[in-house]
Structures are given as structure tokens and as C-alpha cells.
Amino acid sequence: MIKRIVGLSGILTIGGIFLLSFTTEESIDLSSYSTEGLDLYYVAPNFSEIEEEELFFAPELGRSYVGFKEALAFKESRGDYGVVNQFGYLGKYQFGINTLALIGLKKIGRNEFLNDPALQEKAFYANLSRNKWILRRDIQWFDGKVINGVKVTESGILAAAHLSGPGSVKKYVRSGGVEGFSDAFGTTIRYYMKRFGGYDTSFVVPDRRAKVIF
């Protein structure tokens, strides 16, 4: 028994010496692995944001106001005036009832709104006009600047306001993109600003009290 213990100790000792023979006394220099100066910003897109085959662009409309609203409508509802999503947002541009109330459609019936394309177009313009007034200073200050890797444009700001509301867009641009927003599907302000940037929305007149007249 003693011989077995001595033999086992000898094997362990030899094994230890063998392993130590491969140990280097040199320390590892990690300075070359520094991340200083590197751009480490990355936004993981949701599935909606990487479906590039769904991008809507009509060559005949180009980057006009009509091209802008139709591209936005395609993203919102595929351009369907009669659709209602699972969260209760209505029509071609997916309006919430609170937004409709702000632009003078507080008492509008759901079916009445869904069955009136002309009314939906007026609502879209009125909301855009109101948002442009609220965000007029931010458009002036940040147009042309780059936030989170995306060039800020007027149309991008207005599209983002349609997604999240003008207040959230203010927080986003004024915080340099730190204070973000995403909707129930995970779509972000950054994504809307990128996807709908560069359109001509000069047609839209800013109006603090924009209402739908019908």
C-alpha cells in the first residue's frame, strides 16, 4: 500500500514538472488589443428593419412629397386604407385615436375614417404640418448632421415623428441619439430617419393649429 502511495506521488511530481516546463515567464502585452478610437456603435435591427426587399420606391415619384408619403404608407400598411392592426391603429398611415383627436377628428367613427381615403390623406398632411411646426427648430439645428451613423434630414425627422410622436424625436436628436424610442414592433427612430431621409417635404407648411377640414 505504501509503495502504491509513493508511486502515485512520484507520478504527480513528474507530471507537475512536465507542465511547468511549458510555462513561460513572459507576461502577455494587451496594449495592442485596445479599442481606443474605434467606432463601437452598433444597432441590432429588428426583422422589419432588415427586409430590404420590401423597400418601396416609385421611380416616377422620386424623392417628391408624394413619393415620401407613399413610401411611408407602404411601410405602415402596404398602402391599405382599410387596415386596422392588432393595436388598433387605423388606415393607410396607421393613425392612433389620440393623434386623430389632436388634428380635429376626435368624434370620427372608425368605419367612417377607414372608408374615406380623402379624409385619411387630409389627416396625414395635417399631422405632418403640426409635427413640422413642433420640430421646426430641430429641423433647423440638426438638418445635415449625423446622429448614430445616419444623416439627419427634414423628411427623416418628420417620418420619425409619425412613428413616435414629435416629443420623442426631440429627445432623440437633442440627446445625440442616446434617448431612443421603438414601437411595439421594435422599429426605431433611427431606422425611420434612415429609411425616409432625403425626400423633399418643403411642400408641407408648418402649422401649430393644423386641423382636418371636411
N, CA, C and O of each residue as an XYZ file, in Angstrom:
856
protein
N       0.830     -1.214      0.000
C       0.000      0.000      0.000
C       0.857      1.254      0.000
O       0.599      2.207     -0.736
N       1.907      1.232      0.862
C       2.815      2.388      0.948
C       3.521      2.587     -0.377
O       3.721      3.717     -0.824
N       3.905      1.456     -1.018
C       4.598      1.553     -2.303
C       3.693      2.211     -3.349
O       4.158      2.990     -4.180
N       2.403      1.890     -3.297
C       1.463      2.468     -4.267
C       1.330      3.966     -4.051
O       1.276      4.728     -5.016
N       1.275      4.396     -2.793
C       1.157      5.829     -2.489
C       2.392      6.578     -2.957
O       2.295      7.646     -3.561
N       3.561      6.002     -2.668
C       4.829      6.622     -3.083
C       4.898      6.699     -4.598
O       5.334      7.702     -5.163
N       4.461      5.625     -5.250
C       4.489      5.617     -6.722
C       3.568      6.666     -7.305
O       3.923      7.344     -8.269
N       2.378      6.804     -6.722
C       1.426      7.810     -7.204
C       1.955      9.217     -6.991
O       1.779     10.085     -7.846
N       2.606      9.449     -5.845
C       3.188     10.774     -5.577
C       4.271     11.090     -6.581
O       4.399     12.226     -7.040
N       5.044     10.086     -6.917
C       6.107     10.296     -7.897
C       5.569     10.663     -9.260
O       6.126     11.518     -9.949
N       4.477     10.014     -9.651
C       3.852     10.317    -10.954
C       3.325     11.745    -10.986
O       3.485     12.454    -11.980
N       2.694     12.162     -9.888
C       2.161     13.532     -9.824
C       3.276     14.561     -9.862
O       3.148     15.609    -10.495
N       4.386     14.247     -9.169
C       5.519     15.172     -9.150
C       6.108     15.336    -10.536
O       6.401     16.449    -10.971
N       6.279     14.218    -11.225
C       6.842     14.253    -12.585
C       5.903     15.002    -13.520
O       6.340     15.788    -14.361
N       4.608     14.747    -13.361
C       3.630     15.446    -14.213
C       3.658     16.934    -13.988
O       3.560     17.708    -14.941
N       3.791     17.359    -12.724
C       3.855     18.787    -12.417
C       5.067     19.434    -13.025
O       4.983     20.529    -13.581
N       6.224     18.750    -12.922
C       7.458     19.290    -13.511
C       7.318     19.400    -15.024
O       7.793     20.357    -15.635
N       6.655     18.403    -15.621
C       6.463     18.394    -17.075
C       5.613     19.580    -17.524
O       5.928     20.223    -18.526
N       4.526     19.876    -16.781
C       3.655     21.003    -17.138
C       4.342     22.338    -16.940
O       4.165     23.259    -17.738
N       5.137     22.446    -15.862
C       5.841     23.701    -15.593
C       6.887     24.002    -16.654
O       7.247     25.157    -16.881
N       7.369     22.945    -17.299
C       8.404     23.152    -18.327
C       7.861     23.909    -19.521
O       8.629     24.462    -20.309
N       6.496     23.942    -19.670
C       5.883     24.653    -20.798
C       5.390     26.039    -20.401
O       4.834     26.754    -21.235
N       5.580     26.424    -19.160
C       5.114     27.731    -18.670
C       6.133     28.807    -18.995
O       7.317     28.667    -18.690
N       5.656     29.905    -19.629
C       6.559     30.995    -19.973
C       6.542     32.051    -18.887
O       5.515     32.300    -18.256
N       7.665     32.650    -18.685
C       7.763     33.701    -17.678
C       7.389     35.065    -18.244
O       7.279     36.040    -17.500
N       7.191     35.138    -19.577
C       6.862     36.409    -20.197
C       5.379     36.714    -20.005
O       4.537     35.837    -20.198
N       5.052     37.958    -19.624
C       3.659     38.373    -19.472
C       3.096     38.767    -20.828
O       3.838     39.172    -21.723
N       1.773     38.647    -20.979
C       1.128     38.972    -22.252
C       0.868     40.467    -22.328
O       0.316     41.058    -21.401
N       1.265     41.068    -23.430
C       1.066     42.502    -23.644
C      -0.287     42.712    -24.311
O      -0.477     42.341    -25.469
N      -1.227     43.308    -23.579
C      -2.581     43.518    -24.102
C      -2.778     44.894    -24.727
O      -3.881     45.220    -25.165
N      -1.743     45.688    -24.773
C      -1.889     47.062    -25.272
C      -2.324     47.097    -26.727
O      -3.018     48.019    -27.155
N      -1.909     46.082    -27.487
C      -2.252     46.075    -28.915
C      -3.718     45.735    -29.154
O      -4.207     45.838    -30.280
N      -4.426     45.327    -28.088
C      -5.823     44.971    -28.219
C      -6.753     46.100    -27.756
O      -7.942     45.864    -27.542
N      -6.241     47.292    -27.604
C      -7.037     48.418    -27.139
C      -8.130     48.764    -28.144
O      -7.920     48.662    -29.353
N      -9.309     49.178    -27.640
C     -10.413     49.611    -28.501
C     -10.481     51.129    -28.614
O     -11.443     51.673    -29.156
N      -9.467     51.806    -28.106
C      -9.456     53.265    -28.144
C      -9.498     53.768    -29.579
O      -8.718     53.333    -30.426
N     -10.416     54.686    -29.839
C     -10.517     55.303    -31.163
C     -11.389     54.534    -32.139
O     -11.636     55.012    -33.246
N     -11.861     53.355    -31.757
C     -12.689     52.565    -32.657
C     -14.151     52.948    -32.499
O     -14.592     53.335    -31.416
N     -14.906     52.835    -33.604
C     -16.337     53.095    -33.563
C     -17.037     51.802    -33.154
O     -17.174     50.876    -33.954
N     -17.475     51.754    -31.903
C     -18.073     50.535    -31.385
C     -19.600     50.595    -31.402
O     -20.254     49.696    -30.873
N     -20.183     51.653    -32.008
C     -21.637     51.788    -32.011
C     -22.254     50.788    -32.982
O     -21.801     50.652    -34.119
N     -23.270     50.104    -32.532
C     -23.981     49.172    -33.396
C     -25.411     49.052    -32.915
O     -25.660     48.892    -31.720
N     -26.345     49.127    -33.837
C     -27.750     48.936    -33.508
C     -28.211     47.649    -34.161
O     -28.147     47.508    -35.383
N     -28.674     46.713    -33.355
C     -29.182     45.461    -33.910
C     -30.576     45.702    -34.452
O     -31.481     46.005    -33.675
N     -30.787     45.580    -35.759
C     -32.103     45.854    -36.325
C     -33.083     44.732    -36.018
O     -32.682     43.586    -35.812
N     -34.377     45.069    -35.987
C     -35.356     44.003    -35.880
C     -35.597     43.422    -37.259
O     -35.050     43.915    -38.245
N     -36.416     42.373    -37.340
C     -36.607     41.703    -38.612
C     -37.195     42.645    -39.655
O     -36.865     42.552    -40.838
N     -38.067     43.552    -39.218
C     -38.661     44.510    -40.142
C     -37.596     45.379    -40.782
O     -37.714     45.754    -41.949
N     -36.552     45.702    -40.021
C     -35.552     46.633    -40.495
C     -34.550     46.017    -41.472
O     -33.814     46.747    -42.136
N     -34.511     44.690    -41.571
C     -33.541     44.069    -42.478
C     -34.208     43.466    -43.701
O     -33.549     42.808    -44.507
N     -35.521     43.685    -43.849
C     -36.227     43.165    -45.005
C     -36.124     44.153    -46.153
O     -37.098     44.816    -46.509
N     -34.931     44.242    -46.728
C     -34.676     45.242    -47.761
C     -35.521     45.018    -49.007
O     -35.760     45.955    -49.768
N     -35.974     43.794    -49.225
C     -36.775     43.541    -50.414
C     -38.128     44.232    -50.343
O     -38.826     44.330    -51.352
N     -38.513     44.716    -49.148
C     -39.788     45.396    -49.003
C     -39.685     46.905    -49.221
O     -40.691     47.608    -49.124
N     -38.517     47.401    -49.506
C     -38.361     48.826    -49.716
C     -39.233     49.284    -50.872
O     -39.227     48.687    -51.949
N     -39.982     50.352    -50.633
C     -40.866     50.891    -51.658
C     -40.230     52.129    -52.254
O     -39.883     53.066    -51.536
N     -40.080     52.131    -53.563
C     -39.600     53.338    -54.234
C     -40.161     53.350    -55.638
O     -39.899     52.443    -56.428
N     -40.938     54.381    -55.950
C     -41.533     54.512    -57.273
C     -40.715     55.521    -58.074
O     -40.699     56.702    -57.730
N     -40.037     55.081    -59.134
C     -39.187     55.993    -59.912
C     -39.924     57.230    -60.402
O     -39.353     58.319    -60.464
N     -41.209     57.054    -60.755
C     -41.952     58.193    -61.285
C     -42.266     59.232    -60.202
O     -42.517     60.399    -60.506
N     -42.250     58.799    -58.943
C     -42.499     59.725    -57.836
C     -41.213     60.307    -57.283
O     -41.199     61.416    -56.750
N     -40.135     59.550    -57.414
C     -38.823     60.018    -56.975
C     -38.803     60.383    -55.507
O     -39.381     59.695    -54.665
N     -38.119     61.495    -55.214
C     -37.988     61.962    -53.834
C     -38.939     63.113    -53.538
O     -38.652     63.966    -52.698
N     -40.056     63.133    -54.224
C     -41.055     64.184    -54.029
C     -41.855     63.948    -52.749
O     -41.696     62.925    -52.083
N     -42.711     64.906    -52.420
C     -43.595     64.741    -51.266
C     -44.486     63.523    -51.444
O     -44.690     62.756    -50.503
N     -45.022     63.342    -52.654
C     -45.889     62.188    -52.910
C     -45.095     60.890    -52.754
O     -45.593     59.910    -52.199
N     -43.854     60.897    -53.251
C     -43.005     59.729    -53.072
C     -42.771     59.432    -51.597
O     -42.738     58.272    -51.186
N     -42.610     60.479    -50.812
C     -42.395     60.337    -49.366
C     -43.596     59.697    -48.691
O     -43.454     58.716    -47.961
N     -44.776     60.249    -48.932
C     -45.950     59.748    -48.223
C     -46.329     58.344    -48.670
O     -46.835     57.553    -47.873
N     -46.089     58.031    -49.939
C     -46.410     56.683    -50.408
C     -45.412     55.654    -49.875
O     -45.791     54.523    -49.571
N     -44.157     56.038    -49.763
C     -43.156     55.138    -49.186
C     -43.461     54.881    -47.717
O     -43.355     53.748    -47.246
N     -43.837     55.925    -46.996
C     -44.180     55.788    -45.583
C     -45.437     54.940    -45.415
O     -45.509     54.101    -44.517
N     -46.425     55.161    -46.278
C     -47.665     54.391    -46.216
C     -47.411     52.912    -46.491
O     -48.032     52.043    -45.878
N     -46.505     52.636    -47.407
C     -46.182     51.236    -47.708
C     -45.586     50.548    -46.500
O     -45.901     49.392    -46.219
N     -44.722     51.258    -45.782
C     -44.133     50.686    -44.576
C     -45.181     50.498    -43.478
O     -45.151     49.512    -42.742
N     -46.094     51.442    -43.377
C     -47.094     51.392    -42.311
C     -48.160     50.326    -42.555
O     -48.524     49.581    -41.644
N     -48.655     50.260    -43.788
C     -49.822     49.398    -44.032
C     -49.827     48.748    -45.405
O     -50.815     48.127    -45.797
N     -48.720     48.888    -46.142
C     -48.676     48.494    -47.554
C     -49.695     49.288    -48.380
O     -50.178     48.829    -49.415
N     -50.001     50.482    -47.895
C     -50.878     51.387    -48.638
C     -52.347     51.054    -48.565
O     -53.116     51.471    -49.432
N     -52.758     50.312    -47.553
C     -54.141     49.856    -47.443
C     -54.951     50.821    -46.570
O     -54.695     50.947    -45.372
N     -55.919     51.494    -47.175
C     -56.747     52.445    -46.430
C     -57.634     51.759    -45.383
O     -58.009     52.385    -44.391
N     -57.969     50.497    -45.589
C     -58.948     49.844    -44.732
C     -58.380     48.978    -43.625
O     -59.138     48.307    -42.924
N     -57.070     48.975    -43.448
C     -56.461     48.051    -42.486
C     -56.499     48.607    -41.060
O     -56.377     49.812    -40.841
N     -56.671     47.696    -40.100
C     -56.563     48.008    -38.674
C     -55.607     46.983    -38.078
O     -55.834     45.780    -38.205
N     -54.540     47.444    -37.427
C     -53.581     46.467    -36.892
C     -54.012     45.974    -35.516
O     -55.038     46.405    -34.988
N     -53.222     45.066    -34.937
C     -53.611     44.440    -33.676
C     -53.624     45.394    -32.498
O     -54.160     45.069    -31.439
N     -53.033     46.580    -32.676
C     -53.021     47.568    -31.600
C     -54.082     48.658    -31.811
O     -54.161     49.616    -31.042
N     -54.889     48.498    -32.856
C     -55.982     49.435    -33.089
C     -55.621     50.637    -33.938
O     -56.420     51.569    -34.035
N     -54.439     50.654    -34.561
C     -54.063     51.776    -35.420
C     -54.753     51.635    -36.774
O     -54.888     50.538    -37.316
N     -55.188     52.787    -37.306
C     -56.138     52.781    -38.405
C     -55.571     53.260    -39.733
O     -54.808     54.225    -39.790
N     -55.957     52.569    -40.794
C     -55.818     53.067    -42.142
C     -54.444     53.004    -42.766
O     -53.528     52.347    -42.271
N     -54.340     53.703    -43.857
C     -53.142     53.695    -44.693
C     -51.907     54.153    -43.943
O     -50.816     53.624    -44.154
N     -52.075     55.142    -43.062
C     -50.935     55.704    -42.335
C     -50.910     55.281    -40.864
O     -50.089     55.769    -40.087
N     -51.812     54.371    -40.488
C     -51.830     53.795    -39.147
C     -51.911     54.856    -38.042
O     -50.995     55.017    -37.236
N     -53.026     55.561    -38.037
C     -53.266     56.594    -37.033
C     -53.823     56.004    -35.743
O     -54.645     55.088    -35.769
N     -53.367     56.539    -34.621
C     -53.971     56.237    -33.338
C     -55.094     57.225    -33.072
O     -55.112     58.319    -33.637
N     -56.030     56.842    -32.214
C     -57.187     57.717    -31.958
C     -56.774     59.017    -31.275
O     -57.415     60.049    -31.476
N     -55.722     58.981    -30.478
C     -55.269     60.207    -29.800
C     -54.717     61.212    -30.804
O     -54.953     62.414    -30.682
N     -53.979     60.714    -31.797
C     -53.438     61.603    -32.828
C     -54.568     62.200    -33.649
O     -54.543     63.386    -33.978
N     -55.562     61.380    -33.981
C     -56.700     61.891    -34.749
C     -57.425     62.990    -33.977
O     -57.891     63.965    -34.566
N     -57.516     62.831    -32.672
C     -58.182     63.852    -31.848
C     -57.417     65.173    -31.902
O     -58.023     66.244    -31.912
N     -56.091     65.095    -31.935
C     -55.266     66.309    -31.958
C     -55.459     67.118    -33.232
O     -55.275     68.335    -33.230
N     -55.829     66.451    -34.315
C     -55.965     67.159    -35.591
C     -57.436     67.335    -35.985
O     -57.760     67.490    -37.163
N     -58.317     67.308    -34.985
C     -59.711     67.665    -35.214
C     -60.647     66.524    -35.538
O     -61.775     66.769    -35.965
N     -60.224     65.281    -35.351
C     -61.068     64.130    -35.681
C     -61.413     63.328    -34.433
O     -61.406     62.097    -34.443
N     -61.711     64.043    -33.372
C     -61.988     63.394    -32.086
C     -63.253     62.540    -32.136
O     -63.323     61.488    -31.501
N     -64.242     62.992    -32.887
C     -65.535     62.298    -32.897
C     -65.739     61.434    -34.142
O     -66.842     60.942    -34.381
N     -64.712     61.253    -34.911
C     -64.843     60.463    -36.137
C     -65.021     58.986    -35.794
O     -64.327     58.458    -34.925
N     -65.945     58.329    -36.472
C     -66.137     56.899    -36.277
C     -65.059     56.105    -37.000
O     -64.535     56.544    -38.024
N     -64.730     54.934    -36.464
C     -63.666     54.144    -37.066
C     -63.986     53.773    -38.513
O     -63.146     53.946    -39.396
N     -65.174     53.273    -38.757
C     -65.538     52.857    -40.107
C     -65.616     54.043    -41.059
O     -65.255     53.943    -42.231
N     -66.087     55.154    -40.540
C     -66.151     56.369    -41.364
C     -64.750     56.777    -41.810
O     -64.545     57.152    -42.964
N     -63.801     56.703    -40.903
C     -62.430     57.064    -41.229
C     -61.819     56.070    -42.217
O     -61.174     56.467    -43.187
N     -62.025     54.785    -41.966
C     -61.433     53.747    -42.821
C     -61.999     53.772    -44.237
O     -61.309     53.415    -45.192
N     -63.233     54.186    -44.369
C     -63.892     54.165    -45.681
C     -63.774     55.478    -46.439
O     -64.437     55.673    -47.458
N     -62.930     56.380    -45.944
C     -62.789     57.691    -46.593
C     -61.314     57.979    -46.884
O     -60.642     58.612    -46.070
N     -60.799     57.522    -48.033
C     -59.391     57.744    -48.387
C     -59.009     59.221    -48.407
O     -57.918     59.585    -47.969
N     -59.895     60.071    -48.911
C     -59.589     61.501    -48.978
C     -59.393     62.074    -47.581
O     -58.515     62.911    -47.367
N     -60.200     61.631    -46.640
C     -60.073     62.092    -45.260
C     -58.743     61.632    -44.651
O     -58.101     62.378    -43.911
N     -58.345     60.424    -44.963
C     -57.067     59.909    -44.458
C     -55.885     60.711    -45.002
O     -54.915     60.960    -44.285
N     -55.970     61.111    -46.259
C     -54.897     61.916    -46.850
C     -54.839     63.295    -46.183
O     -53.754     63.818    -45.929
N     -55.990     63.872    -45.906
C     -56.024     65.163    -45.211
C     -55.456     65.029    -43.797
O     -54.745     65.912    -43.317
N     -55.774     63.926    -43.145
C     -55.267     63.693    -41.793
C     -53.754     63.558    -41.795
O     -53.075     64.060    -40.899
N     -53.232     62.878    -42.802
C     -51.777     62.710    -42.888
C     -51.089     64.060    -43.047
O     -50.100     64.341    -42.371
N     -51.613     64.891    -43.940
C     -50.998     66.203    -44.156
C     -51.108     67.073    -42.912
O     -50.140     67.733    -42.535
N     -52.276     67.084    -42.268
C     -52.468     67.918    -41.079
C     -51.512     67.501    -39.963
O     -50.927     68.356    -39.298
N     -51.353     66.215    -39.758
C     -50.445     65.730    -38.717
C     -48.995     66.077    -39.043
O     -48.219     66.454    -38.166
N     -48.646     65.943    -40.324
C     -47.300     66.284    -40.771
C     -47.024     67.773    -40.573
O     -45.937     68.166    -40.148
N     -48.027     68.593    -40.887
C     -47.907     70.042    -40.749
C     -47.733     70.441    -39.284
O     -46.915     71.302    -38.958
N     -48.496     69.819    -38.422
C     -48.387     70.089    -36.981
C     -47.020     69.654    -36.459
O     -46.378     70.394    -35.714
N     -46.574     68.469    -36.842
C     -45.269     67.981    -36.390
C     -44.126     68.851    -36.901
O     -43.130     69.056    -36.206
N     -44.279     69.356    -38.116
C     -43.222     70.201    -38.678
C     -43.108     71.510    -37.887
O     -42.012     72.042    -37.716
N     -44.238     72.021    -37.412
C     -44.176     73.231    -36.596
C     -43.512     72.931    -35.254
O     -42.659     73.696    -34.804
N     -43.889     71.841    -34.618
C     -43.320     71.480    -33.321
C     -41.812     71.248    -33.423
O     -41.062     71.578    -32.505
N     -41.380     70.683    -34.540
C     -39.974     70.303    -34.707
C     -39.185     71.296    -35.564
O     -38.079     70.986    -36.007
N     -39.745     72.486    -35.802
C     -39.126     73.437    -36.715
C     -37.696     73.793    -36.294
O     -36.815     73.888    -37.148
N     -37.454     73.988    -35.003
C     -36.113     74.344    -34.533
C     -35.156     73.168    -34.671
O     -33.990     73.346    -35.025
N     -35.651     71.971    -34.390
C     -34.799     70.782    -34.506
C     -34.422     70.513    -35.958
O     -33.305     70.084    -36.246
N     -35.355     70.766    -36.868
C     -35.044     70.632    -38.291
C     -33.954     71.627    -38.672
O     -33.022     71.284    -39.399
N     -34.070     72.849    -38.182
C     -33.077     73.886    -38.480
C     -31.709     73.555    -37.877
O     -30.679     73.746    -38.523
N     -31.704     73.061    -36.645
C     -30.445     72.810    -35.935
C     -29.719     71.546    -36.410
O     -28.491     71.522    -36.497
N     -30.483     70.509    -36.713
C     -29.854     69.207    -36.927
C     -29.832     68.727    -38.379
O     -29.168     67.737    -38.688
N     -30.546     69.411    -39.271
C     -30.538     69.002    -40.680
C     -29.107     68.983    -41.220
O     -28.385     69.976    -41.131
N     -28.715     67.848    -41.776
C     -27.368     67.710    -42.338
C     -26.357     67.099    -41.384
O     -25.298     66.642    -41.815
N     -26.668     67.086    -40.094
C     -25.770     66.471    -39.113
C     -25.939     64.949    -39.127
O     -26.921     64.430    -39.657
N     -24.984     64.255    -38.546
C     -25.033     62.791    -38.489
C     -25.221     62.352    -37.036
O     -24.432     62.713    -36.162
N     -26.267     61.576    -36.791
C     -26.548     61.038    -35.461
C     -26.634     59.522    -35.559
O     -27.423     58.987    -36.337
N     -25.830     58.842    -34.776
C     -25.805     57.375    -34.797
C     -25.618     56.813    -36.201
O     -26.236     55.819    -36.582
N     -24.750     57.475    -36.958
C     -24.413     56.985    -38.284
C     -25.422     57.308    -39.365
O     -25.287     56.833    -40.493
N     -26.439     58.112    -39.045
C     -27.481     58.453    -40.018
C     -27.524     59.961    -40.220
O     -27.568     60.722    -39.253
N     -27.512     60.392    -41.479
C     -27.615     61.819    -41.785
C     -29.036     62.292    -41.514
O     -29.997     61.702    -42.006
N     -29.163     63.341    -40.743
C     -30.473     63.878    -40.384
C     -30.995     64.743    -41.524
O     -30.284     65.612    -42.029
N     -32.242     64.501    -41.926
C     -32.909     65.325    -42.938
C     -34.304     65.668    -42.431
O     -34.823     65.042    -41.507
N     -34.892     66.672    -43.057
C     -36.241     67.071    -42.655
C     -37.229     65.928    -42.810
O     -38.024     65.667    -41.907
N     -37.185     65.242    -43.950
C     -38.140     64.159    -44.179
C     -37.927     63.016    -43.196
O     -38.889     62.379    -42.766
N     -36.676     62.754    -42.840
C     -36.398     61.716    -41.858
C     -36.956     62.062    -40.491
O     -37.506     61.203    -39.801
N     -36.814     63.326    -40.100
C     -37.361     63.791    -38.826
C     -38.885     63.680    -38.826
O     -39.472     63.228    -37.843
N     -39.524     64.088    -39.916
C     -40.983     64.041    -39.987
C     -41.497     62.605    -39.996
O     -42.526     62.309    -39.389
N     -40.793     61.725    -40.674
C     -41.186     60.312    -40.681
C     -41.059     59.720    -39.282
O     -41.928     58.972    -38.835
N     -39.980     60.055    -38.600
C     -39.770     59.562    -37.235
C     -40.839     60.091    -36.293
O     -41.265     59.388    -35.377
N     -41.279     61.332    -36.514
C     -42.338     61.911    -35.689
C     -43.659     61.197    -35.934
O     -44.467     61.054    -35.017
N     -43.882     60.753    -37.154
C     -45.091     59.978    -37.451
C     -45.053     58.653    -36.697
O     -46.085     58.165    -36.236
N     -43.871     58.080    -36.573
C     -43.709     56.811    -35.855
C     -43.880     56.974    -34.354
O     -44.622     56.222    -33.721
N     -43.194     57.957    -33.785
C     -43.049     58.006    -32.328
C     -43.679     59.221    -31.668
O     -43.808     59.264    -30.444
N     -44.075     60.214    -32.469
C     -44.532     61.481    -31.917
C     -43.387     62.475    -31.883
O     -42.236     62.073    -31.715
N     -43.668     63.768    -32.039
C     -42.611     64.778    -32.119
C     -41.783     64.896    -30.838
O     -40.594     65.209    -30.901
N     -42.391     64.651    -29.691
C     -41.663     64.751    -28.421
C     -40.519     63.760    -28.346
O     -39.431     64.104    -27.882
N     -40.745     62.539    -28.793
C     -39.694     61.513    -28.766
C     -38.566     61.855    -29.736
O     -37.397     61.577    -29.466
N     -38.926     62.457    -30.859
C     -37.896     62.844    -31.831
C     -37.028     63.959    -31.261
O     -35.811     63.955    -31.443
N     -37.651     64.912    -30.571
C     -36.888     65.978    -29.915
C     -35.860     65.397    -28.956
O     -34.690     65.779    -28.982
N     -36.301     64.472    -28.110
C     -35.393     63.853    -27.144
C     -34.258     63.125    -27.860
O     -33.106     63.178    -27.430
N     -34.588     62.458    -28.935
C     -33.587     61.678    -29.667
C     -32.494     62.560    -30.256
O     -31.310     62.327    -30.014
N     -32.882     63.565    -31.021
C     -31.876     64.390    -31.692
C     -31.117     65.277    -30.707
O     -29.919     65.506    -30.871
N     -31.812     65.775    -29.685
C     -31.152     66.668    -28.730
C     -30.231     65.926    -27.763
O     -29.365     66.532    -27.133
N     -30.424     64.614    -27.651
C     -29.528     63.817    -26.811
C     -28.425     63.169    -27.639
O     -27.635     62.378    -27.122
N     -28.373     63.506    -28.923
C     -27.368     62.896    -29.788
C     -27.650     61.439    -30.064
O     -26.739     60.668    -30.365
N     -28.922     61.057    -29.962
C     -29.305     59.685    -30.243
C     -29.274     58.763    -29.046
O     -29.489     57.559    -29.179
N     -29.005     59.324    -27.870
C     -28.931     58.492    -26.659
C     -30.329     58.070    -26.207
O     -30.561     56.903    -25.890
N     -31.255     59.030    -26.181
C     -32.618     58.723    -25.753
C     -33.440     58.289    -26.960
O     -33.962     59.119    -27.704
N     -33.546     56.987    -27.139
C     -34.219     56.445    -28.307
C     -35.650     56.025    -28.032
O     -36.156     56.184    -26.921
N     -36.294     55.490    -29.052
C     -37.671     55.035    -28.969
C     -37.821     53.889    -29.950
O     -37.194     53.879    -31.009
N     -38.647     52.932    -29.596
C     -39.042     51.895    -30.551
C     -40.511     51.588    -30.327
O     -40.993     51.629    -29.195
N     -41.221     51.282    -31.400
C     -42.645     50.993    -31.259
C     -42.859     49.549    -30.818
O     -41.906     48.851    -30.470
N     -44.102     49.109    -30.833
C     -44.427     47.770    -30.340
C     -43.797     46.666    -31.190
O     -43.668     45.527    -30.741
N     -43.406     47.008    -32.418
C     -42.766     46.030    -33.293
C     -41.237     46.121    -33.231
O     -40.537     45.365    -33.906
N     -40.728     47.048    -32.420
C     -39.286     47.209    -32.299
C     -38.672     48.161    -33.311
O     -37.448     48.262    -33.389
N     -39.493     48.865    -34.091
C     -38.983     49.809    -35.089
C     -38.515     51.078    -34.391
O     -39.207     51.606    -33.521
N     -37.340     51.565    -34.773
C     -36.714     52.672    -34.063
C     -36.778     53.992    -34.829
O     -37.004     54.025    -36.039
N     -36.570     55.076    -34.084
C     -36.459     56.397    -34.700
C     -35.303     56.411    -35.693
O     -35.432     56.933    -36.800
N     -34.184     55.840    -35.298
C     -33.001     55.806    -36.166
C     -33.333     55.163    -37.514
O     -32.918     55.649    -38.566
N     -34.079     54.075    -37.465
C     -34.420     53.363    -38.695
C     -35.302     54.215    -39.608
O     -35.080     54.267    -40.818
N     -36.309     54.887    -39.025
C     -37.186     55.728    -39.835
C     -36.424     56.918    -40.408
O     -36.662     57.313    -41.549
N     -35.521     57.486    -39.634
C     -34.752     58.625    -40.123
C     -33.849     58.213    -41.289
O     -33.605     58.994    -42.209
N     -33.365     56.983    -41.232
C     -32.518     56.487    -42.316
C     -33.346     56.125    -43.539
O     -33.016     56.511    -44.661
N     -34.406     55.392    -43.319
C     -35.203     54.874    -44.434
C     -35.933     55.969    -45.196
O     -36.092     55.872    -46.413
N     -36.379     57.006    -44.500
C     -37.180     58.045    -45.153
C     -36.454     59.386    -45.246
O     -37.082     60.435    -45.388
N     -35.148     59.340    -45.166
C     -34.360     60.557    -45.321
C     -34.202     60.951    -46.780
O     -34.235     60.103    -47.672
N     -34.031     62.242    -47.010
C     -33.702     62.717    -48.355
C     -34.870     63.005    -49.271
O     -34.664     63.266    -50.456
N     -36.092     62.966    -48.762
C     -37.247     63.339    -49.584
C     -37.496     64.843    -49.470
O     -37.076     65.484    -48.508
N     -38.183     65.389    -50.465
C     -38.497     66.815    -50.467
C     -39.845     67.028    -49.771
O     -40.895     66.742    -50.346
N     -39.810     67.519    -48.560
C     -41.047     67.781    -47.815
C     -41.281     69.283    -47.630
O     -41.998     69.707    -46.724
N     -40.666     70.072    -48.502
C     -40.851     71.524    -48.427
C     -42.296     71.912    -48.734
O     -42.732     73.011    -48.391
N     -43.031     71.018    -49.375
C     -44.446     71.246    -49.680
C     -45.262     71.424    -48.400
O     -46.285     72.108    -48.405
N     -44.816     70.818    -47.319
C     -45.566     70.837    -46.056
C     -45.325     72.161    -45.332
O     -44.187     72.523    -45.035
N     -46.399     72.864    -45.058
C     -46.317     74.149    -44.360
C     -46.500     73.910    -42.860
O     -47.510     73.340    -42.450
N     -45.537     74.338    -42.037
C     -45.697     74.141    -40.591
C     -46.870     74.942    -40.036
O     -47.020     76.129    -40.326
N     -47.695     74.279    -39.236
C     -48.892     74.932    -38.711
C     -49.161     74.403    -37.305
O     -49.449     73.223    -37.108
N     -49.062     75.292    -36.355
C     -49.259     74.909    -34.947
C     -50.647     74.368    -34.692
O     -50.823     73.473    -33.865
N     -51.620     74.890    -35.380
C     -53.023     74.506    -35.129
C     -53.610     73.731    -36.309
O     -54.794     73.871    -36.612
N     -52.815     72.938    -36.956
C     -53.276     72.194    -38.123
C     -54.452     71.279    -37.762
O     -54.378     70.491    -36.819
N     -55.521     71.401    -38.522
C     -56.702     70.563    -38.324
C     -57.201     70.051    -39.666
O     -56.944     70.637    -40.717
N     -57.914     68.948    -39.596
C     -58.537     68.408    -40.797
C     -59.867     69.122    -41.013
O     -60.715     69.159    -40.122
N     -60.037     69.683    -42.194
C     -61.302     70.340    -42.546
C     -62.057     69.466    -43.526
O     -61.558     69.157    -44.608
N     -63.266     69.067    -43.142
C     -64.059     68.191    -44.038
C     -65.546     68.472    -43.885
O     -66.365     67.839    -44.551
